[in-house]
Coordinates of C-alpha atoms in Angstrom, one line a residue:
Chain A
M1 CA 37.9 -38.5 37.5
I2 CA 35.4 -39.2 40.3
P3 CA 31.6 -38.4 39.0
A4 CA 29.9 -35.5 40.3
E5 CA 27.1 -37.3 41.8
Y6 CA 29.6 -38.4 44.6
Y7 CA 30.2 -35.2 45.8
L8 CA 26.4 -34.2 45.5
V9 CA 25.3 -37.0 47.4
L10 CA 27.9 -36.3 49.9
A11 CA 26.8 -33.0 50.6
A12 CA 23.1 -34.5 50.8
L13 CA 24.4 -36.3 53.3
M14 CA 26.3 -33.3 55.0
F15 CA 23.2 -31.3 54.5
F16 CA 21.0 -33.5 56.1
I17 CA 22.8 -34.8 58.7
G18 CA 23.2 -31.3 60.1
V19 CA 19.1 -31.2 60.0
F20 CA 19.0 -33.9 61.8
G21 CA 21.4 -32.4 64.1
F22 CA 19.7 -29.0 64.4
F23 CA 16.7 -31.0 65.5
T24 CA 18.2 -33.5 67.9
R25 CA 20.9 -31.4 70.1
R26 CA 20.6 -30.6 73.1
N27 CA 23.5 -28.7 73.6
L28 CA 23.6 -24.9 72.1
L29 CA 27.3 -25.4 70.4
A30 CA 26.4 -28.6 69.0
V31 CA 23.1 -26.7 67.4
L32 CA 25.8 -24.3 65.8
I33 CA 28.4 -27.1 64.7
S34 CA 24.9 -28.5 62.6
T35 CA 24.4 -25.4 61.0
E36 CA 28.2 -25.2 59.8
L37 CA 28.0 -28.5 58.9
I38 CA 24.8 -27.5 56.0
L39 CA 26.7 -24.4 55.7
N40 CA 29.3 -26.7 54.7
A41 CA 27.3 -28.8 52.4
I42 CA 26.6 -25.5 50.3
D43 CA 29.6 -24.9 49.7
I44 CA 30.8 -28.3 48.2
N45 CA 27.6 -28.2 46.3
F46 CA 28.4 -24.5 44.8
A47 CA 31.9 -25.8 44.2
V48 CA 30.7 -29.1 42.3
F49 CA 28.2 -27.2 39.8
N50 CA 31.0 -24.8 38.8
A51 CA 33.6 -26.9 38.5
Y52 CA 31.9 -30.1 36.6
Y53 CA 28.7 -28.3 35.0
Y54 CA 30.0 -24.6 34.5
P55 CA 33.4 -24.3 34.2
E56 CA 33.3 -21.1 32.3
H57 CA 32.9 -18.7 34.3
L58 CA 33.5 -18.9 38.1
E59 CA 30.6 -17.8 40.3
G60 CA 30.1 -20.6 41.9
F61 CA 33.9 -20.3 43.6
F62 CA 33.2 -16.9 44.0
F63 CA 29.6 -17.6 46.2
T64 CA 31.9 -20.1 48.4
M65 CA 34.4 -18.1 49.4
F66 CA 32.0 -15.7 50.6
A67 CA 29.5 -18.3 51.8
I68 CA 32.5 -19.4 53.9
G69 CA 33.3 -16.2 55.6
I70 CA 30.0 -14.6 56.3
A71 CA 30.0 -18.5 58.3
A72 CA 32.4 -17.3 59.9
A73 CA 31.1 -13.8 61.1
E74 CA 27.9 -16.0 61.5
T75 CA 29.4 -18.3 63.9
A76 CA 31.2 -15.4 65.7
V77 CA 27.6 -13.6 66.4
A78 CA 26.8 -16.8 67.9
I79 CA 29.5 -17.8 69.6
A80 CA 29.2 -14.2 71.5
I81 CA 25.6 -14.5 72.2
I82 CA 26.2 -18.1 73.7
L83 CA 28.8 -16.7 75.9
N84 CA 26.4 -14.1 76.9
V85 CA 23.8 -17.0 78.1
Y86 CA 25.9 -18.9 80.0
R87 CA 26.9 -15.7 81.7
N88 CA 23.0 -15.0 82.3
M89 CA 22.1 -18.6 83.4
G90 CA 25.4 -20.8 84.1
T91 CA 24.6 -23.3 81.2
I92 CA 23.8 -23.9 77.7
R93 CA 22.0 -26.9 77.9
L94 CA 19.0 -26.5 75.8
K95 CA 16.2 -27.1 78.3
N96 CA 16.9 -24.4 80.9
L97 CA 16.1 -21.8 77.7
K98 CA 12.1 -22.2 78.6
K99 CA 11.8 -18.3 80.1
L100 CA 10.5 -17.1 77.5
K101 CA 7.5 -19.5 76.5
F102 CA 3.4 -19.6 75.7
Chain B
M1 CA 36.5 -2.2 35.9
N2 CA 35.3 1.0 36.6
Y3 CA 35.2 2.1 40.0
I4 CA 33.2 5.2 39.2
Q5 CA 30.0 3.1 38.9
F6 CA 29.8 3.2 43.0
L7 CA 29.1 6.3 43.0
E8 CA 25.9 6.0 42.0
M9 CA 24.9 4.1 44.7
R10 CA 24.2 7.3 46.9
P11 CA 21.6 6.2 49.2
E12 CA 24.1 3.5 50.4
I13 CA 27.1 5.7 50.3
S14 CA 24.9 8.7 52.2
L15 CA 23.8 6.1 54.5
L16 CA 28.0 4.7 54.5
A17 CA 29.0 8.6 55.3
I18 CA 26.9 8.7 58.4
F19 CA 27.7 5.2 59.3
V20 CA 31.3 6.0 60.3
I21 CA 30.9 9.4 61.2
I22 CA 28.9 8.1 64.0
F23 CA 31.7 5.6 64.4
T24 CA 34.0 8.1 64.7
Y25 CA 31.6 10.3 67.1
D26 CA 31.7 7.2 69.3
L27 CA 35.6 7.1 69.5
I28 CA 36.1 10.5 69.9
A29 CA 33.5 12.0 71.9
R30 CA 33.6 12.5 75.8
G31 CA 32.0 14.7 78.6
K32 CA 29.0 16.8 77.4
W33 CA 29.9 15.7 73.7
R34 CA 28.3 12.2 74.9
H35 CA 25.1 15.1 75.7
Y36 CA 24.2 15.8 71.8
F37 CA 25.3 12.4 70.5
H38 CA 21.4 11.4 70.2
P39 CA 20.0 14.6 68.4
I40 CA 23.3 14.5 66.4
T41 CA 22.3 10.9 65.0
C42 CA 18.4 12.1 65.1
L43 CA 19.7 15.3 62.7
L44 CA 21.7 13.1 60.5
L45 CA 19.4 10.5 60.1
M46 CA 16.7 13.3 58.7
L47 CA 19.3 14.4 56.5
H48 CA 19.8 11.0 55.2
T49 CA 16.3 10.7 55.0
G50 CA 16.1 13.8 53.1
I51 CA 19.0 12.5 50.3
C52 CA 17.1 8.9 49.7
M53 CA 14.0 11.4 48.8
S54 CA 15.9 13.3 46.3
E55 CA 17.8 10.3 44.7
S56 CA 15.2 8.1 45.0
Y57 CA 13.7 9.2 40.8
R58 CA 16.3 7.6 38.6
E59 CA 16.8 4.7 37.2
I60 CA 20.1 2.6 37.6
D61 CA 21.7 -0.3 36.2
I62 CA 25.0 -1.1 36.6
F63 CA 28.0 -4.0 37.7
S64 CA 26.7 -5.2 34.8
G65 CA 23.2 -5.8 36.0
M66 CA 23.9 -6.8 40.0
Y67 CA 22.8 -3.1 41.4
Y68 CA 19.9 -2.1 40.3
T69 CA 17.5 1.2 41.5
N70 CA 14.5 2.5 40.3
S71 CA 11.5 5.1 41.3
M72 CA 9.7 2.4 43.2
I73 CA 13.0 1.2 45.0
G74 CA 14.1 4.4 45.8
I75 CA 10.6 5.4 47.4
L76 CA 10.7 1.9 49.5
K77 CA 14.0 2.8 50.6
T78 CA 13.1 6.8 51.7
I79 CA 9.9 4.5 54.0
L80 CA 12.8 2.6 55.5
T81 CA 14.9 4.7 56.4
G82 CA 11.9 7.7 57.7
G83 CA 10.6 4.3 60.1
T84 CA 14.5 4.5 61.4
V85 CA 14.2 7.8 62.1
L86 CA 11.0 7.3 63.9
L87 CA 12.8 4.5 65.7
V88 CA 15.6 6.5 66.7
L89 CA 13.8 8.8 68.3
Q90 CA 11.6 6.9 70.2
A91 CA 14.6 5.1 71.9
N92 CA 16.2 8.3 73.4
K93 CA 14.7 7.1 77.0
W94 CA 15.6 3.7 77.0
L95 CA 19.3 5.0 75.3
R96 CA 20.1 7.2 78.1
S97 CA 19.2 4.6 80.7
A98 CA 22.0 3.8 83.1
N99 CA 22.7 0.6 81.7
T100 CA 22.6 0.9 78.0
T101 CA 24.4 5.0 77.7
H102 CA 27.7 4.0 77.4
K103 CA 26.8 1.7 74.7
Q104 CA 24.8 4.0 72.4
G105 CA 26.8 4.6 69.6
E106 CA 27.5 0.6 69.1
F107 CA 23.0 0.7 68.7
Y108 CA 23.4 3.0 66.3
T109 CA 26.1 1.6 64.2
L110 CA 24.4 -1.8 64.6
L111 CA 21.3 -0.6 63.4
L112 CA 22.8 1.3 60.1
S113 CA 24.5 -1.7 58.9
T114 CA 20.9 -3.2 59.0
L115 CA 19.3 -0.7 57.0
L116 CA 22.6 -0.8 54.7
G117 CA 22.1 -4.8 54.5
M118 CA 18.1 -3.9 53.8
Y119 CA 19.3 -1.3 50.9
I120 CA 21.5 -3.8 49.3
M121 CA 19.3 -6.4 49.8
I122 CA 16.4 -4.5 48.0
S123 CA 18.4 -3.5 45.1
A124 CA 19.7 -7.2 44.0
R125 CA 19.4 -8.1 40.8
H126 CA 22.2 -11.5 41.8
F127 CA 22.0 -13.9 44.2
L128 CA 25.1 -13.5 46.0
L129 CA 24.8 -9.8 46.4
F130 CA 20.8 -10.7 47.6
F131 CA 22.6 -13.1 50.0
I132 CA 25.4 -10.3 51.5
G133 CA 22.6 -8.3 51.6
M134 CA 20.2 -10.4 53.5
E135 CA 23.2 -11.3 55.5
L136 CA 24.0 -8.0 56.6
A137 CA 20.5 -7.3 57.7
S138 CA 20.4 -10.0 59.9
L139 CA 23.5 -10.7 61.7
P140 CA 23.6 -6.9 63.3
L141 CA 20.1 -8.1 64.5
A142 CA 21.1 -10.9 66.1
C143 CA 23.3 -8.4 68.5
L144 CA 20.4 -6.2 68.9
V145 CA 18.2 -8.6 70.4
A146 CA 20.6 -9.4 72.7
F147 CA 21.5 -5.8 73.2
D148 CA 20.7 -5.8 76.9
K149 CA 23.4 -7.9 78.6
Y150 CA 22.6 -8.4 81.9
R151 CA 18.9 -9.5 81.4
H152 CA 18.0 -13.1 80.6
H153 CA 15.3 -12.7 78.8
S154 CA 17.4 -10.7 76.1
A155 CA 20.2 -13.1 76.1
E156 CA 17.5 -15.9 75.3
A157 CA 15.8 -14.4 72.8
G158 CA 19.0 -13.8 71.1
V159 CA 20.3 -17.3 70.8
K160 CA 16.6 -18.1 69.2
Y161 CA 17.2 -15.9 66.7
I162 CA 21.0 -16.2 66.0
L163 CA 20.2 -20.3 65.3
S164 CA 17.2 -20.0 63.7
S165 CA 18.2 -17.2 61.9
M166 CA 21.2 -19.4 60.8
F167 CA 19.4 -22.5 60.0
T168 CA 17.5 -21.1 57.7
S169 CA 19.7 -18.8 55.9
A170 CA 21.4 -22.4 55.2
V171 CA 18.4 -23.6 54.3
M172 CA 17.9 -21.5 52.0
L173 CA 20.9 -21.2 50.1
Y174 CA 21.2 -25.0 49.7
G175 CA 18.0 -24.3 47.2
I176 CA 20.1 -21.6 46.2
S177 CA 22.9 -24.0 44.9
F178 CA 20.3 -25.9 43.5
L179 CA 19.1 -23.2 41.3
Y180 CA 22.6 -22.1 40.1
G181 CA 23.1 -26.3 39.6
T182 CA 19.9 -26.0 36.7
T183 CA 20.6 -22.8 35.4
G184 CA 24.6 -22.4 35.4
T185 CA 23.8 -18.5 36.6
L186 CA 23.4 -16.5 39.4
Y187 CA 22.3 -13.0 37.5
F188 CA 18.2 -12.9 38.0
Q189 CA 17.8 -11.9 34.3
E190 CA 19.7 -14.8 32.6
M191 CA 18.7 -17.0 35.5
T192 CA 14.1 -17.1 34.7
S193 CA 15.4 -18.4 31.3
G194 CA 16.4 -21.7 32.6
I195 CA 13.5 -21.6 34.3
D196 CA 10.9 -24.8 33.7
G197 CA 9.5 -26.1 36.5
S198 CA 11.8 -29.1 37.0
P199 CA 11.6 -30.9 40.4
L200 CA 14.4 -30.1 41.5
Q201 CA 14.0 -26.3 40.6
I202 CA 10.4 -27.0 42.8
F203 CA 12.5 -28.5 45.6
A204 CA 15.0 -25.1 45.8
L205 CA 12.0 -22.9 45.3
T206 CA 10.2 -24.7 49.0
L207 CA 13.8 -24.4 50.6
F208 CA 13.6 -20.9 48.9
F209 CA 10.3 -20.0 51.1
A210 CA 11.6 -21.5 54.5
G211 CA 14.1 -18.9 54.2
M212 CA 12.5 -16.0 53.1
G213 CA 9.5 -16.7 55.4
F214 CA 11.9 -17.0 58.4
K215 CA 12.3 -13.1 57.3
I216 CA 8.9 -12.3 57.2
S217 CA 7.8 -14.9 60.0
L218 CA 4.7 -16.3 58.0
V219 CA 3.4 -19.5 60.1
P220 CA 5.0 -22.3 59.4
F221 CA 8.5 -20.5 60.1
H222 CA 7.3 -18.5 62.8
M223 CA 8.1 -20.1 65.9
W224 CA 11.1 -17.5 67.2
T225 CA 8.8 -14.3 66.3
A226 CA 6.8 -14.6 69.5
D227 CA 9.9 -15.2 71.8
T228 CA 12.1 -12.9 70.2
Y229 CA 10.2 -10.1 70.2
Q230 CA 9.3 -10.4 74.0
G231 CA 13.0 -10.8 74.9
A232 CA 14.4 -8.1 72.6
P233 CA 14.7 -4.8 73.9
T234 CA 11.1 -2.5 72.8
V235 CA 13.0 -0.6 70.2
V236 CA 14.3 -3.6 68.5
S237 CA 11.2 -5.4 68.2
S238 CA 9.8 -3.0 66.4
Y239 CA 12.3 -2.6 64.4
L240 CA 12.1 -6.0 63.5
S241 CA 7.9 -6.7 63.5
V242 CA 7.9 -3.3 60.8
I243 CA 11.0 -2.2 59.2
S244 CA 13.1 -5.6 58.1
K245 CA 9.5 -7.5 57.7
G246 CA 9.0 -4.7 54.7
A247 CA 12.2 -5.5 52.8
A248 CA 11.9 -9.1 53.2
A249 CA 8.6 -8.8 51.8
F250 CA 9.5 -6.3 49.1
T251 CA 12.5 -8.5 48.0
L252 CA 10.4 -11.8 47.5
M253 CA 8.1 -10.0 46.2
T254 CA 10.8 -8.9 43.5
I255 CA 12.3 -12.8 43.2
L256 CA 9.2 -14.1 42.5
I257 CA 8.2 -11.7 39.8
K258 CA 11.8 -11.9 38.6
V259 CA 13.4 -14.8 38.6
F260 CA 10.6 -17.4 39.5
A261 CA 8.1 -16.0 37.0
P262 CA 7.9 -19.6 35.1
M263 CA 6.9 -21.3 37.8
I264 CA 3.7 -19.2 38.7
E265 CA 1.7 -21.4 39.5
Y266 CA 3.8 -23.6 41.9
W267 CA 4.7 -20.0 44.5
Q268 CA 0.5 -19.4 44.0
I269 CA -0.5 -22.4 45.8
I270 CA 2.6 -22.5 48.0
L271 CA 1.7 -17.9 48.9
Y272 CA -1.9 -19.7 48.8
A273 CA -1.2 -22.3 51.4
L274 CA 1.1 -19.9 54.1
T275 CA -1.4 -16.9 53.8
V276 CA -4.1 -18.8 54.9
L277 CA -2.0 -20.1 57.4
S278 CA -0.4 -17.3 58.9
I279 CA -3.5 -15.1 59.0
T280 CA -6.0 -17.4 61.2
I281 CA -3.0 -19.2 63.5
A282 CA -1.6 -15.9 64.3
N283 CA -4.8 -14.5 64.8
L284 CA -6.1 -17.4 67.3
F285 CA -2.6 -17.5 69.3
A286 CA -3.1 -13.8 69.4
I287 CA -6.6 -13.9 71.9
R288 CA -5.0 -15.3 74.1
Q289 CA -1.7 -13.9 75.0
T290 CA -2.0 -11.2 77.8
D291 CA 1.4 -9.8 77.3
L292 CA 1.1 -7.4 75.2
K293 CA 4.8 -7.2 73.7
R294 CA 4.1 -11.3 72.8
F295 CA 1.0 -10.2 71.5
M296 CA 2.3 -7.7 68.8
A297 CA 4.2 -10.2 67.8
F298 CA 1.6 -12.7 67.1
S299 CA -0.3 -9.7 65.5
S300 CA 2.6 -9.0 63.3
I301 CA 2.3 -12.6 61.8
S302 CA -1.0 -12.3 60.9
Q303 CA -0.6 -9.0 59.2
A304 CA 2.0 -10.4 57.1
G305 CA -0.4 -12.9 56.1
Y306 CA -2.1 -9.6 54.5
I307 CA 1.3 -8.4 52.2
M308 CA 1.0 -11.8 51.4
L309 CA -1.9 -10.9 49.4
A310 CA -0.6 -8.2 47.5
V311 CA 2.4 -10.7 46.5
I312 CA 0.5 -13.4 45.3
G313 CA -1.0 -11.9 42.3
G314 CA 2.7 -10.8 41.4
A315 CA 0.7 -7.8 39.0
K316 CA 1.7 -4.0 39.4
D317 CA -1.0 -3.2 41.5
G318 CA 0.1 -5.8 43.7
M319 CA 3.2 -4.2 44.1
S320 CA 2.3 -0.8 44.9
A321 CA -1.0 -2.4 47.6
L322 CA 2.3 -3.8 48.9
V323 CA 4.5 -0.7 49.3
F324 CA 1.6 1.3 50.4
Y325 CA 0.8 -1.3 53.1
V326 CA 4.5 -1.4 54.5
L327 CA 4.5 2.9 54.5
V328 CA 1.0 2.4 57.5
Y329 CA 2.2 -0.4 59.0
I330 CA 5.2 1.3 60.0
F331 CA 3.4 3.9 61.0
A332 CA 0.7 1.9 63.0
N333 CA 3.0 -0.2 64.9
L334 CA 5.9 2.2 65.4
A335 CA 2.7 4.0 67.6
V336 CA 2.0 1.0 69.6
F337 CA 5.3 -0.1 70.1
G338 CA 6.5 3.1 71.1
I339 CA 4.2 3.8 73.9
I340 CA 4.7 0.8 74.9
E341 CA 7.8 1.2 75.4
T342 CA 7.1 4.6 77.5
I343 CA 4.9 3.1 79.8
E344 CA 7.5 -0.3 80.1
H345 CA 9.9 2.7 81.0
Q346 CA 7.4 3.9 83.4
T347 CA 6.8 0.8 84.8
R348 CA 10.1 -0.9 84.3
S349 CA 8.7 -4.4 83.9
N350 CA 7.1 -6.2 81.2
V351 CA 3.6 -4.5 80.1
S352 CA 0.6 -6.9 79.7
R353 CA -3.1 -5.8 79.5
D354 CA -4.2 -5.6 82.9
D355 CA -1.3 -3.0 83.4
C356 CA -3.6 -0.7 81.1
N357 CA -6.7 -1.3 82.8
A358 CA -8.3 2.4 83.1
L359 CA -4.7 4.2 81.2
Y360 CA -7.6 6.4 80.3
K361 CA -8.1 7.5 83.7
T362 CA -4.4 9.4 84.1
N363 CA -3.0 9.1 80.7
P364 CA -5.9 10.7 78.3
R365 CA -3.9 11.6 75.0
L366 CA -1.7 8.7 74.9
T367 CA -4.3 6.0 75.2
L368 CA -6.0 8.2 72.3
L369 CA -3.0 7.8 70.5
M370 CA -3.1 4.0 71.4
T371 CA -6.5 3.3 70.2
L372 CA -6.5 5.1 66.8
A373 CA -3.2 3.0 65.9
L374 CA -5.4 0.2 67.1
F375 CA -8.0 1.2 64.9
S376 CA -5.6 1.4 61.9
L377 CA -4.3 -1.5 62.5
A378 CA -7.3 -3.4 62.6
G379 CA -8.3 -1.5 59.9
I380 CA -11.5 0.6 60.8
P381 CA -12.6 3.1 57.8
P382 CA -11.6 6.4 58.5
F383 CA -7.8 5.6 59.2
A384 CA -4.9 4.7 57.2
G385 CA -4.9 0.6 58.0
F386 CA -8.5 0.7 55.9
F387 CA -7.4 2.1 52.7
S388 CA -4.2 -0.3 52.9
K389 CA -6.2 -3.5 53.7
F390 CA -8.5 -2.8 50.8
F391 CA -5.9 -2.2 48.0
V392 CA -4.1 -5.4 49.3
F393 CA -7.5 -7.5 49.2
M394 CA -8.3 -5.8 45.5
S395 CA -4.9 -6.7 44.5
A396 CA -5.5 -10.3 45.0
F397 CA -9.4 -10.3 44.1
K398 CA -8.6 -8.9 41.2
A399 CA -5.7 -11.7 40.4
G400 CA -8.9 -13.9 41.2
F401 CA -7.9 -15.9 44.6
W402 CA -11.8 -14.3 46.2
I403 CA -11.6 -17.0 48.1
L404 CA -8.8 -16.6 49.1
V405 CA -10.0 -12.8 50.4
F406 CA -13.0 -14.4 51.5
I407 CA -10.9 -15.8 54.6
A408 CA -8.6 -12.8 55.4
L409 CA -12.0 -10.8 55.8
I410 CA -13.5 -13.1 58.3
N411 CA -10.1 -13.1 59.8
T412 CA -9.9 -8.9 59.3
V413 CA -13.2 -9.8 63.0
I414 CA -11.2 -11.9 64.8
S415 CA -9.1 -9.7 64.6
L416 CA -10.9 -6.4 65.3
Y417 CA -11.9 -8.5 68.9
Y418 CA -8.7 -8.9 70.0
Y419 CA -7.4 -5.6 69.2
L420 CA -10.4 -3.6 70.8
L421 CA -9.9 -6.0 73.6
I422 CA -7.4 -3.3 74.7
V423 CA -9.0 -0.5 73.9
K424 CA -11.6 -2.2 76.8
A425 CA -9.1 -2.7 79.1
M426 CA -7.9 1.0 78.6
Y427 CA -10.7 2.6 78.7
I428 CA -13.9 0.3 80.5
T429 CA -12.1 -2.1 82.8
P430 CA -12.1 -0.3 86.2
N431 CA -8.9 -0.7 88.1
E432 CA -7.7 1.0 92.0
T433 CA -4.1 1.6 90.9
P434 CA -3.9 2.9 87.2
I435 CA -0.7 3.4 86.3
P436 CA 0.1 7.1 87.1
T437 CA 0.0 10.4 84.9
F438 CA 4.0 10.9 83.4
N439 CA 5.0 12.7 80.7
S440 CA 7.3 11.1 77.8
S441 CA 10.3 13.0 76.5
K442 CA 9.8 15.1 74.0
Y443 CA 12.0 13.0 71.2
S444 CA 8.9 10.1 72.0
R445 CA 6.2 12.9 72.2
I446 CA 7.4 14.4 68.3
S447 CA 7.7 10.7 67.0
C448 CA 4.0 9.7 68.9
V449 CA 2.7 13.2 66.2
I450 CA 4.4 12.0 63.4
C451 CA 2.3 8.5 63.6
L452 CA -1.1 10.0 64.3
A453 CA -0.5 12.5 61.7
G454 CA 0.6 9.4 59.4
I455 CA -2.7 7.2 60.9
V456 CA -4.8 10.1 59.9
L457 CA -3.6 11.5 57.1
L458 CA -2.2 8.8 55.1
G459 CA -6.0 7.4 54.0
I460 CA -7.6 10.9 53.6
C461 CA -4.7 11.9 51.4
S462 CA -5.0 10.2 48.2
F463 CA -2.1 11.4 46.1
V464 CA 0.2 9.4 48.3
F465 CA -1.3 6.1 47.1
E466 CA -1.1 7.5 43.3
E467 CA 2.2 8.6 43.5
I468 CA 3.1 4.9 44.7
D469 CA 1.0 3.8 42.4
R470 CA 2.0 5.5 39.5
I471 CA 6.0 3.9 39.8
S472 CA 5.5 0.8 40.5
F473 CA 6.3 -1.9 38.4
G474 CA 4.8 -5.3 37.8
M475 CA 5.6 -9.4 35.9

């Protein structure tokens, strides 16, 4: 059996790749994909903790299922708003979002 | 599984029923019935406030401890619902304008689902329920921020809000996953015994603060606030600034005292830093704002810092100070945003401070209400804002944070300066072409009168605070 640490390291890597992508990407869709990566890292974390350390209850798996559902809802709303930005400005480059500024 | 337990959640059921009624009405109402949509919604919401209030004095613990409510939580739900009623009253003119009138129903349903999310969030005693409530409270809000579909600003504000909201809630979930990994449960009550301050849990606590700090807009996590408030429709900005913030602050306090109680010295350090940063930086940035909505955004960040003063002690009097502060803050802030909304409707553009010049000459009553609300926000004695600030300071002082209270006091003076800048613009600064005299709709007049009564009376009628103090609970 694969040790739990492998999965946890994978999840941590995905988390930090997602954080890095969130700050460095220049396209709204790419930023959205980065947050999805973070959410998937969380799902792995919960599932692994449940399966390896606390197999008597199913709390972690349930959390994973709900997190997947809510992540889908978040993505739907975010894409709808990004579409709205595209209709208003004709582009989804982040550098064009500069009407509201200090 | 005992399904009869669902019937115990009466405020939620009543809200859900109103949600369904409004949704169906939106589908079938045509012609002149569309005209009665707004009054009917207001009436239903007022009825619901009454139900909330009558149901608040019950202690309920259902779903094996997942959902919990007592009189304090019931009162907070009533306060949030009352604030929403005031908000819907103010929204009347905006909802009837040409671009939004066909979307009225969507506005109500989205608003009510965020309210339902907040109910669940403050009643949750399990991290899964808490997470679902939090997302239910923030996702429809993103739709509301981007509600003005054809305005560029609204779309930009919406995308900034939804992306940062997703990011911070994901970061917070990562923290919760480590809490689950170290304790093996998601129930608040069972989790406390497993919390011992190990490095992994400190990491989890920090990530958790990132998520909640975003919701309350404390300083390192505040970057979205000013942009979103400025771009969103004014009604939605005021909803974000009072109601969603009040619910999130209460939830933060419950989780800190229920779950993280053994790590009190760690989270007090974090809260200390966040409070000082929020109050000071927000005050300094507020001085240089000219756009009124942007200005109110920074003001609300610093007010959030003051609310955190009540949380830091984690004691019983802190909780009562917090709820009273939220109550007073709802009245004062809704008054200011309501006036901005009416002026905006008149000038058809964003309101800047220069627009208010010599407003006193043309609209004296509106100016007077605005002045009283700003005084209350700044904390000048006879008004309710002074007492709420006083209780908050008292609770932090009792917990031994007197340097923090001192810093907050200095900042109160700074905040008085920038609130008075607006008062000065309205009364003293000369202006050749002030905004002409106008009449606001009777709905917004009703809400203005209620706000005025709240600002003036809440400080004088001491039984309100005594009642809140009697039912509050601490660590």
